mmCIF file of C-alpha atoms in Angstrom:
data_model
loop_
_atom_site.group_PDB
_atom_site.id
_atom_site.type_symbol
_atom_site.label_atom_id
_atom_site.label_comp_id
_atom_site.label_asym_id
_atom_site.label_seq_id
_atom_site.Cartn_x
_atom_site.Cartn_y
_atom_site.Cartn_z
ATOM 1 C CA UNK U 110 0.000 0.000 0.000
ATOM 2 C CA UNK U 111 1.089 3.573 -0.542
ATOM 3 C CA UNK U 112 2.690 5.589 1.998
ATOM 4 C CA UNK U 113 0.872 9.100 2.990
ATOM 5 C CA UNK U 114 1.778 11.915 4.626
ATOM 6 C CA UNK U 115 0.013 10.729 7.555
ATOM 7 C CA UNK U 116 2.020 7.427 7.642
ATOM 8 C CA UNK U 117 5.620 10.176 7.582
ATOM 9 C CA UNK U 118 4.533 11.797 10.495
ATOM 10 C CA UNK U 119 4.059 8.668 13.046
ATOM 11 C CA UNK U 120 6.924 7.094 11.398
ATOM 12 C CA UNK U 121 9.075 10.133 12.224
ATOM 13 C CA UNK U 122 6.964 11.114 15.728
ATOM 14 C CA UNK U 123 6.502 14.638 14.072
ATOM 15 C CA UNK U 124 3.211 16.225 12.848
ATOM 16 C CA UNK U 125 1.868 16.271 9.098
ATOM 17 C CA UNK U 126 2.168 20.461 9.402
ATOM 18 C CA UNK U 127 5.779 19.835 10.097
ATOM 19 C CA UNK U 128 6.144 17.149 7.378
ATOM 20 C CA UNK U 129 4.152 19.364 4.755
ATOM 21 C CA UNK U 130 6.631 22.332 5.608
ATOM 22 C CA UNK U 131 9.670 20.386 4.764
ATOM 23 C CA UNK U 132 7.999 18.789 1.503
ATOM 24 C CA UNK U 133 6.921 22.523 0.443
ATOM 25 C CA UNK U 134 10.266 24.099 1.477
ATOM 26 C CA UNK U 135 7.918 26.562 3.602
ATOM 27 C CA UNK U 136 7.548 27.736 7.490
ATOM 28 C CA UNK U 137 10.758 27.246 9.775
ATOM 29 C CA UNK U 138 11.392 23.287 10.465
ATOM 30 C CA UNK U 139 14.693 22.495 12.798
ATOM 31 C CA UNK U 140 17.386 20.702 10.942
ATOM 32 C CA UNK U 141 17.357 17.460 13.188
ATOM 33 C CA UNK U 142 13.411 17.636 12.596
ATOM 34 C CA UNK U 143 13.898 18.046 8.747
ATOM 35 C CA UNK U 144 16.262 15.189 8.629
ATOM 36 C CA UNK U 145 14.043 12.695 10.708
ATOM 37 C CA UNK U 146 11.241 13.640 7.853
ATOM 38 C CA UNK U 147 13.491 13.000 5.007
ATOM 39 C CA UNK U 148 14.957 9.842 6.849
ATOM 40 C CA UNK U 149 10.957 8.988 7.232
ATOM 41 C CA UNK U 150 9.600 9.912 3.385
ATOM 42 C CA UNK U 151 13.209 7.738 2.303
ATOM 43 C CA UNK U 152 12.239 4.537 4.254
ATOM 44 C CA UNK U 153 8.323 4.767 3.642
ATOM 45 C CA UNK U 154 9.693 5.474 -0.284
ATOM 46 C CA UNK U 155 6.531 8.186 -0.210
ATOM 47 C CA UNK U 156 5.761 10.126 -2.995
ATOM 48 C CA UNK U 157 4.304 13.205 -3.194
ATOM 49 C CA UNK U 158 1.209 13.734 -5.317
ATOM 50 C CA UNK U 159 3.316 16.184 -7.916
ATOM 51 C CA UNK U 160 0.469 17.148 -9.987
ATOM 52 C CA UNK U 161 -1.758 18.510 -6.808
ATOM 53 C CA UNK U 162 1.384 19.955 -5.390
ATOM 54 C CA UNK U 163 2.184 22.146 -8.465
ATOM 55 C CA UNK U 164 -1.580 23.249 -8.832
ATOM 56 C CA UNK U 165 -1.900 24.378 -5.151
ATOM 57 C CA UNK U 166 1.428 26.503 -5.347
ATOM 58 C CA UNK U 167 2.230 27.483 -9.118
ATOM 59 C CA UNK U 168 5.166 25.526 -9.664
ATOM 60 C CA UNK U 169 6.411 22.765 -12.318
ATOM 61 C CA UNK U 170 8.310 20.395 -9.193
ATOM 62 C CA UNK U 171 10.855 20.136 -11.879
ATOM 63 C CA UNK U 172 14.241 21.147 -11.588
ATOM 64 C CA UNK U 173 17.047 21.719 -14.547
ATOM 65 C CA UNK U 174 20.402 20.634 -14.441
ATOM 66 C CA UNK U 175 22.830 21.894 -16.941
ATOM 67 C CA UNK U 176 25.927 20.141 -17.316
ATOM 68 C CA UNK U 177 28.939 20.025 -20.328
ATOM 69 C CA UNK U 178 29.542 16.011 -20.146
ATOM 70 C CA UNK U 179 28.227 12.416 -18.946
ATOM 71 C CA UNK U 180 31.270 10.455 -19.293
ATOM 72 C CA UNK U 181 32.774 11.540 -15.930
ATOM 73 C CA UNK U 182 32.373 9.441 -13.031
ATOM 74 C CA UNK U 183 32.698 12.120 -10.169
ATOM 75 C CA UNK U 184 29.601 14.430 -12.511
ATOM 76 C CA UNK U 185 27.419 11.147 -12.262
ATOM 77 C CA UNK U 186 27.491 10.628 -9.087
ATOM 78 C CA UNK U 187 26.721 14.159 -7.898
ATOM 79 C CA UNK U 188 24.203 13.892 -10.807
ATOM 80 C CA UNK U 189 22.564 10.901 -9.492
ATOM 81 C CA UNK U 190 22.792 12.257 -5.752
ATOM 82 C CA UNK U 191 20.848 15.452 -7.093
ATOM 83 C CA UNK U 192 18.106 13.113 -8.756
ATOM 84 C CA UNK U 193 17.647 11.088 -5.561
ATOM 85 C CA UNK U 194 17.669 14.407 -3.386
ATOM 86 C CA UNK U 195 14.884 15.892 -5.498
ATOM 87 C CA UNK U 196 12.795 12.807 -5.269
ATOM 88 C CA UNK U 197 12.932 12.985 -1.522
ATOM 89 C CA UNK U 198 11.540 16.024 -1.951
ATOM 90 C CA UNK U 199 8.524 15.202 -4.531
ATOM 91 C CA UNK U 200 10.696 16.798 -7.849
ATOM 92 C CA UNK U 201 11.749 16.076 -10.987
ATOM 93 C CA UNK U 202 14.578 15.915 -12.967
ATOM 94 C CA UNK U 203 15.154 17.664 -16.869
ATOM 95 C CA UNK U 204 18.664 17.256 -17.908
ATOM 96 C CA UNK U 205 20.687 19.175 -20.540
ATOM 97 C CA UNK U 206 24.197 18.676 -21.583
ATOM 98 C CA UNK U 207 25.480 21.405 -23.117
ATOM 99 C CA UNK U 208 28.405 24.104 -22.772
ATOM 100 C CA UNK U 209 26.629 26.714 -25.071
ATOM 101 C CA UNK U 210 23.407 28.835 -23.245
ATOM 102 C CA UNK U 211 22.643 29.435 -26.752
ATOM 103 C CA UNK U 212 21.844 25.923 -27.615
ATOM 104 C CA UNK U 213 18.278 24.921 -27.729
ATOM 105 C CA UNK U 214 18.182 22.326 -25.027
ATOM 106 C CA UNK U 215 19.622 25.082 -22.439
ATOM 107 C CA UNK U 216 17.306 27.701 -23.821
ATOM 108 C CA UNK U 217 14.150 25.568 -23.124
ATOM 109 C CA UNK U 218 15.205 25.123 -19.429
ATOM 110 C CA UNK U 219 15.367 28.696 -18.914
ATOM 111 C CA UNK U 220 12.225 29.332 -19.141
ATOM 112 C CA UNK U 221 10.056 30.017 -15.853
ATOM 113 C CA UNK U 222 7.546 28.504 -16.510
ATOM 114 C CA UNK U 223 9.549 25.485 -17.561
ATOM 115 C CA UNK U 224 11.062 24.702 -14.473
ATOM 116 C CA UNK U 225 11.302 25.778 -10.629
ATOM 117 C CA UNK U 226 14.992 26.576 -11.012
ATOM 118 C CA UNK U 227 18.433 25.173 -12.376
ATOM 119 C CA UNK U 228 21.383 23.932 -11.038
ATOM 120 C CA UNK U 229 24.349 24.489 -13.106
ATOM 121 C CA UNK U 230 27.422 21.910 -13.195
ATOM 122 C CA UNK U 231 31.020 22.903 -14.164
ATOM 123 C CA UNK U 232 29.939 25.143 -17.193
ATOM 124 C CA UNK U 233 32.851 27.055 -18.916
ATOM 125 C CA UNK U 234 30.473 29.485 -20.109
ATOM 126 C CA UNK U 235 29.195 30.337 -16.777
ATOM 127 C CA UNK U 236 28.941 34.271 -16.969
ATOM 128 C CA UNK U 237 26.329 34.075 -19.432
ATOM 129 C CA UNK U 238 24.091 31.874 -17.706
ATOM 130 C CA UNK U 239 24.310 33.785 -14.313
ATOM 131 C CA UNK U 240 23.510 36.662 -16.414
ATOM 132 C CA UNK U 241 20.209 35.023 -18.064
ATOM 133 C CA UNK U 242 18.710 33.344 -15.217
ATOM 134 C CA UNK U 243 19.426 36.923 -13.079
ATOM 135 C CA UNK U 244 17.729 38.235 -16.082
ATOM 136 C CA UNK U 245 14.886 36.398 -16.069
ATOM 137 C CA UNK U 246 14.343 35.990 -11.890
ATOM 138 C CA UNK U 247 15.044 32.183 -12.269
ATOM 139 C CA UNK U 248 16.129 30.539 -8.911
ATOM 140 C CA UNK U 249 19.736 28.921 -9.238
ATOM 141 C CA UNK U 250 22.691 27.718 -7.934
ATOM 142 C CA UNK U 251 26.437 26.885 -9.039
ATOM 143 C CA UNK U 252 28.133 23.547 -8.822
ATOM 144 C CA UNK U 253 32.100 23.738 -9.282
ATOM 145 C CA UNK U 254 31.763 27.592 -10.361
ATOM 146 C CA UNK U 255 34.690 29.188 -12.406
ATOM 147 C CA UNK U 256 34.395 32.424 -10.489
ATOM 148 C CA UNK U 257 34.223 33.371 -6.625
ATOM 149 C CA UNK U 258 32.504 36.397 -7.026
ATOM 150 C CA UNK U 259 28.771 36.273 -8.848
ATOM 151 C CA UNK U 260 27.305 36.509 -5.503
ATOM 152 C CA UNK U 261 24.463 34.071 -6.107
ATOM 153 C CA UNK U 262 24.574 30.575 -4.431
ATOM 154 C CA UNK U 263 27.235 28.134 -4.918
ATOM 155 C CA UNK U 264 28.772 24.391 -4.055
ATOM 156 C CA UNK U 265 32.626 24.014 -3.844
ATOM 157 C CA UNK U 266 35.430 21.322 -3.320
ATOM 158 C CA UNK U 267 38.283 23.095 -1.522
ATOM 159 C CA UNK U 268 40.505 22.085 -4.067
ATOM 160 C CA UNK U 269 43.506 24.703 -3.204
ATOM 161 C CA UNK U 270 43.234 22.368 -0.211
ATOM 162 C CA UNK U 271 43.490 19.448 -2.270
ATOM 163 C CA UNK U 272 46.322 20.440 -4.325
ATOM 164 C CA UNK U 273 48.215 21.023 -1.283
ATOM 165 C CA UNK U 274 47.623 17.683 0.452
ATOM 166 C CA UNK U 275 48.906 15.700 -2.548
ATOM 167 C CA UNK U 276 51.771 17.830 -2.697
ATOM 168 C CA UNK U 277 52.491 17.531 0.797
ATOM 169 C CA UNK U 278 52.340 13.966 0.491
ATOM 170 C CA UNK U 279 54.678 13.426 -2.472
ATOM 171 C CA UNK U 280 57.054 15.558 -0.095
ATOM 172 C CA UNK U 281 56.637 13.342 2.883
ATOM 173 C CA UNK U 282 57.674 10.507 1.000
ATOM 174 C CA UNK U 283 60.889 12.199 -0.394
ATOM 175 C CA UNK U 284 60.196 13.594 -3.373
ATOM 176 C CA UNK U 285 61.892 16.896 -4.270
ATOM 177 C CA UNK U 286 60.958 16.775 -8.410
ATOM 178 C CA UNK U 287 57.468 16.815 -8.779
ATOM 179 C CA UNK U 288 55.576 17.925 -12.072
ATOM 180 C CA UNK U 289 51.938 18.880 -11.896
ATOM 181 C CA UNK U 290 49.979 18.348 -15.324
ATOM 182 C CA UNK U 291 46.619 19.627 -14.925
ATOM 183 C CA UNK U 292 43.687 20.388 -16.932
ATOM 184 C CA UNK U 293 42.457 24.129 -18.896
ATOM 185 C CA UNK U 294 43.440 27.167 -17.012
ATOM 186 C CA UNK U 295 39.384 28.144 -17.339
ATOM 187 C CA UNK U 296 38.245 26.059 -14.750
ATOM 188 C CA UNK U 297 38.275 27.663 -11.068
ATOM 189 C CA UNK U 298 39.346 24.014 -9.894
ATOM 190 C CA UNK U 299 42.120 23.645 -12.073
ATOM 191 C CA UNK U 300 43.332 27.122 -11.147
ATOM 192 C CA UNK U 301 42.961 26.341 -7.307
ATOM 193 C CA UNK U 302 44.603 22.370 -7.129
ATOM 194 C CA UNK U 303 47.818 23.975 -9.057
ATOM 195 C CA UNK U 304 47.828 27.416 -6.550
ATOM 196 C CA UNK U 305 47.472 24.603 -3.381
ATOM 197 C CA UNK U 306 50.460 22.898 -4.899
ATOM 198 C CA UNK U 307 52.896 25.768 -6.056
ATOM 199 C CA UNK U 308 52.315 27.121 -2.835
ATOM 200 C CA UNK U 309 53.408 23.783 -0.472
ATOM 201 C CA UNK U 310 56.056 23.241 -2.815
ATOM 202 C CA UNK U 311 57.020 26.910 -1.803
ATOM 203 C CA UNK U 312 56.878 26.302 1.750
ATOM 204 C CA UNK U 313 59.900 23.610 0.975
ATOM 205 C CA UNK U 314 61.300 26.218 -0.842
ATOM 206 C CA UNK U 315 61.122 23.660 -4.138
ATOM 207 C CA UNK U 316 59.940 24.519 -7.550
ATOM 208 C CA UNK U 317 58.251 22.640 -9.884
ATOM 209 C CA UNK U 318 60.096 19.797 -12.447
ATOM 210 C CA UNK U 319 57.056 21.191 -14.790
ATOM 211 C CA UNK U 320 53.697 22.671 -14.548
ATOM 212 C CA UNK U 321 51.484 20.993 -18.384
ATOM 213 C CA UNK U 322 48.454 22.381 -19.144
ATOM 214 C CA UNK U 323 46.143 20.859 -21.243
ATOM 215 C CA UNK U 324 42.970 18.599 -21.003
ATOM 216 C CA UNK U 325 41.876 16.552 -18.720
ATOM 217 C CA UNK U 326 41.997 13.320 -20.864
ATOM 218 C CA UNK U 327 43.674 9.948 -20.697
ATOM 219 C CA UNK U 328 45.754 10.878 -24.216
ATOM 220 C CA UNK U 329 46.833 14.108 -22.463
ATOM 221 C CA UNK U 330 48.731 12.746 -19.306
ATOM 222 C CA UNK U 331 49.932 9.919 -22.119
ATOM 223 C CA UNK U 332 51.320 12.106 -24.378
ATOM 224 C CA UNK U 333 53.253 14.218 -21.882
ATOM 225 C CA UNK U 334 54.642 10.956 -20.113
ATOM 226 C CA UNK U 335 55.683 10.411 -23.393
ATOM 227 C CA UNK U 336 57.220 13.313 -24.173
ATOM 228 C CA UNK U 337 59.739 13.331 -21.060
ATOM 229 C CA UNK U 338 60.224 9.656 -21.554
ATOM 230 C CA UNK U 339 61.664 10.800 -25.021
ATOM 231 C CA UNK U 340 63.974 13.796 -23.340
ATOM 232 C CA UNK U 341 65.492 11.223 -21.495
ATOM 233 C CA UNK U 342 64.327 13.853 -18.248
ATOM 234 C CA UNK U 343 61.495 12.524 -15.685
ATOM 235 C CA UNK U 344 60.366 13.638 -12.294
ATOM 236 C CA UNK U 345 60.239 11.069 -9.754
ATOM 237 C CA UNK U 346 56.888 12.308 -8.585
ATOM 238 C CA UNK U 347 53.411 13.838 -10.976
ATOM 239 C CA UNK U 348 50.359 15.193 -9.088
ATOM 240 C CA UNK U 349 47.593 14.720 -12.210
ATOM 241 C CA UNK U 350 45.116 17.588 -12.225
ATOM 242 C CA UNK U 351 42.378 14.324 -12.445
ATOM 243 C CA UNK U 352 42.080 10.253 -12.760
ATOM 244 C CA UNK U 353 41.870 9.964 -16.071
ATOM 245 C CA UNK U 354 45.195 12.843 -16.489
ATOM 246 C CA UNK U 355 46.624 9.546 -14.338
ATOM 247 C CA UNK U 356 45.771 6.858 -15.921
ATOM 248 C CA UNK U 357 47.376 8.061 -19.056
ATOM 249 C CA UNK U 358 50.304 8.725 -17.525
ATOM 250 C CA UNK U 359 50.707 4.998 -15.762
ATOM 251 C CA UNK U 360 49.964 3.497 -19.369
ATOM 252 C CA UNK U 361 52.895 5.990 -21.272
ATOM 253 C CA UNK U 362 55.030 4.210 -18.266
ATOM 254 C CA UNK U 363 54.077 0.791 -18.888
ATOM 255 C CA UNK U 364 54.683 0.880 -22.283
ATOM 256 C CA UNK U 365 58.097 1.746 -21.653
ATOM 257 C CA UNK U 366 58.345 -1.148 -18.876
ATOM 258 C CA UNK U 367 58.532 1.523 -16.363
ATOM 259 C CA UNK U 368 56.722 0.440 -13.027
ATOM 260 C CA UNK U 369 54.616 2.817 -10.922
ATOM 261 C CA UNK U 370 55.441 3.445 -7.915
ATOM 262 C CA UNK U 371 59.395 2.426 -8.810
ATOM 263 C CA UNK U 372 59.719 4.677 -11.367
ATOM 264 C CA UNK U 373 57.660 7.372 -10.770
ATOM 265 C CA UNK U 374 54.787 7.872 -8.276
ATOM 266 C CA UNK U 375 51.608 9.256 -9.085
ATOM 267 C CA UNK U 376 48.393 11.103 -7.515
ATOM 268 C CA UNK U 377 45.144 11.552 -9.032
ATOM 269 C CA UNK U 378 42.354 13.395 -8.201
ATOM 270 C CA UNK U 379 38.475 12.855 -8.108
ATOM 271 C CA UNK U 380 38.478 9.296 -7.136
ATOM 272 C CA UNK U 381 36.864 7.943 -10.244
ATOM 273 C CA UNK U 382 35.912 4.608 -10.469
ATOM 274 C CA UNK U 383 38.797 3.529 -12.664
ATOM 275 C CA UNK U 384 40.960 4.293 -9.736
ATOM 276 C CA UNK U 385 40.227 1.411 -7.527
ATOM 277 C CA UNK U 386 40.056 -0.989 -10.286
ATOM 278 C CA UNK U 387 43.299 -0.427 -12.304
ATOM 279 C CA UNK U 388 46.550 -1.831 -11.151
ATOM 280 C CA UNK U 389 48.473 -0.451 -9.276
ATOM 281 C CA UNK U 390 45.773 1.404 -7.613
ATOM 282 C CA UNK U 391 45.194 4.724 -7.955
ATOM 283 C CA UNK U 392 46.256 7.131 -4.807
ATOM 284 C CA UNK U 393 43.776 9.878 -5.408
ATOM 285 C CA UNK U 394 41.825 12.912 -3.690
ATOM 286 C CA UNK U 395 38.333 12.091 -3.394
ATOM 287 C CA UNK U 396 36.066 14.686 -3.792
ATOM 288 C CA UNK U 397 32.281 14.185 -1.935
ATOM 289 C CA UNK U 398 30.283 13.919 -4.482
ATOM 290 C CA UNK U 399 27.302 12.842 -2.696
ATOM 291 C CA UNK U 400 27.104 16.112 -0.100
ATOM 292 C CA UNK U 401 27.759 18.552 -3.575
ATOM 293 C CA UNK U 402 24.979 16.864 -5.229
ATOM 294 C CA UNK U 403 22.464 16.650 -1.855
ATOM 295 C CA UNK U 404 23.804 20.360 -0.619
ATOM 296 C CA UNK U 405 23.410 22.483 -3.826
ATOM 297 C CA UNK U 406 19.515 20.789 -4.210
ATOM 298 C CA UNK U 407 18.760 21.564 -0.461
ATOM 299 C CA UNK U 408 20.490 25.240 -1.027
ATOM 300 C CA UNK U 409 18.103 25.804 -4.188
ATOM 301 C CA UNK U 410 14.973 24.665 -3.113
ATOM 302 C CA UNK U 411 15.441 27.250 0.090
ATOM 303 C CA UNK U 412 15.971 30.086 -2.465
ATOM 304 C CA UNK U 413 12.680 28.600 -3.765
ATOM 305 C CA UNK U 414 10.675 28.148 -0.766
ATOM 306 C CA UNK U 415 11.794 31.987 0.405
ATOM 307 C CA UNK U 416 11.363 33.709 -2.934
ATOM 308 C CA UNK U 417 14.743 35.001 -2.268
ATOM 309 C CA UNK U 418 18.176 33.556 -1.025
ATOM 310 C CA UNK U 419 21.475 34.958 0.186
ATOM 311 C CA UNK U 420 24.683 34.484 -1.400
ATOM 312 C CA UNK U 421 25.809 31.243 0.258
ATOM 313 C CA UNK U 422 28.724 29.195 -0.782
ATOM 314 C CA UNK U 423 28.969 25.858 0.442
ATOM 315 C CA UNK U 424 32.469 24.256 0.534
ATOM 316 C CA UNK U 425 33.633 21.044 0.887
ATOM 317 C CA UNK U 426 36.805 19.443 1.996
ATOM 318 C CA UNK U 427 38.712 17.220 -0.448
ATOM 319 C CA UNK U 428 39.874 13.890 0.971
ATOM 320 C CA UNK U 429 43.900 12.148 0.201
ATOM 321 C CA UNK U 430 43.120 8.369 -0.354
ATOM 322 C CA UNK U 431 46.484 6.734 -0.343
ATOM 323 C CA UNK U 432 46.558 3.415 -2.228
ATOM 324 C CA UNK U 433 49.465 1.897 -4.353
ATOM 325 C CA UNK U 434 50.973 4.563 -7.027
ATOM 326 C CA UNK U 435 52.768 6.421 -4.451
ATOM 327 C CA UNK U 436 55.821 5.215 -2.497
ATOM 328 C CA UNK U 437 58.579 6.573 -0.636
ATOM 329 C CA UNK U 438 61.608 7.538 -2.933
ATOM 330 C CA UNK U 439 64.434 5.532 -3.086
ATOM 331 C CA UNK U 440 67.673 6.477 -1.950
#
């Protein structure tokens, strides 16, 4: 049988005002008392009638998400964290990939009456969306934003503070010629994981073997393995700007029967699935995708509930998972 709203509140010892308020985003509802509700509608797997919901209050219950690609690991899982999130909540899903705010797909979503609002993940061509959806008084909020300073609503991954841990840990295991090949200068996060590692590579008053920028692709950490492989001049450590930067480098290695850690040790970043599967395995900094995706819904659907919302950023700390592609360096 189908859960109601009156089943939520004796699950979760609250009342069905208390539960409606957290399902409408409306009224003041503690956090621990907004939590047992979700905890409730999640174990009850209710569903809110959509249909009356958007008659009674004027709204779609469907959220956008803009995003530039589906191949990444670390984008689906904050992807499919934001899908679950809105469910809890009785919303809906549209998804666009595209860079462009021009193209078609990202012009239908921002439309008001298309959706309640749009969260927007990792787009290079951020300016022009802020500027539209300000434009057009369209609720919003920024996932892995290329700028600080829009003053609208954003989630982060401290990753200044994640370029400096994996620096700090190639330095604690010896290593005094480290390269850092990381992905287009655009991005906010590339920017940030290469200023966190210049600047604890400055504190041991070391710099760089090399700094490569480029893409962050498998055939981009490949080709510039390959290319110092060729010079006959390597560093004996590489923090990659991401997995897949990595990956490419471990396989330009191989090729040349060059064993990771032995030869070279090497740190990834995002913790992508490919990491804990490929030999050797993949130290990495793990980003929490789960809290982005469930944080920048929750921060949203406030602005929503309100009619208004303050500039929050929400930032998260980065995470050094040490596994097999690192090692000490020999004497």
């Amino acid at each position: 049988m189908k859960a109601s709203i009156y089943d939520v509140a004796r699950y979760c010892g609250l009342s069905v005002v208390t539960v409606s308020r957290v399902l409408n985003n409306t009224g003041n509802v503690r956090e621990k008392n907004r939590r047992k509700v979700l905890d409730a509608i999640e174990a009850l797997d209710y569903r809110p009638h959509a249909a009356a919901q958007s008659l009674a209050r004027g709204h779609t219950r469907i959220i956008g998400l803009i995003m530039t690609a589906l191949h990444d690991r670390f984008f689906e899982t904050v992807v499919n964290e934001i899908n679950r999130t809105l469910a809890r909540y009785g919303y809906f899903l549209a998804l666009s990939v595209s860079n462009d705010v021009r193209s078609r797909e990202s012009h239908d979503l921002m439309h008001e009456d298309r959706v309640d609002g749009l969260i927007l993940l990792s787009l290079p061509e951020e300016d022009r969306y802020v500027a539209q959806l300000k434009k057009r008084s369209i609720p919003f909020v920024l996932i892995d934003n290329q700028r600080r300073d829009h003053m609208v609503p954003s989630v982060l991954t401290d990753n200044y503070y994640g370029g400096y841990e994996a620096a700090k840990h190639l330095l604690s295991l010896g290593h005094t010629s480290i390269a850092h090949v990381c992905g287009p200068e655009y991005f906010l996060s590339t920017r940030e994981r290469k200023r966190g590692f210049l600047d604890a590579l400055r504190e041991a008053r070391l710099s760089p073997f090399a700094v490569v920028q480029g893409d962050y692709e498998i055939g981009f950490g490949y080709e510039t393995a390959k290319s110092w492989i060729r010079s006959g001049k390597l560093p004996t450590a590489v923090f990659a700007g991401d997995d897949y930067i990595a990956v490419g480098i471990v396989n330009a290695l191989a090729e040349e029967g060059m064993r990771v850690p032995e030869a070279m040790s090497v740190i990834g970043y995002d913790d992508q699935y490919i990491a804990s599967r490929l030999r050797p395995y993949l130290t990495t900094v793990r980003q929490p995708a789960e809290s982005i995706g469930q944080s920048s819904v929750e921060l949203l659907l406030k602005w929503i509930g309100a009619g208004s919302t303050a500039s929050v950023t929400v930032e998260w700390k980065p995470e050094l998972v040490i596994r097999e592609s690192t090692a000490a360096l020999k004497a």
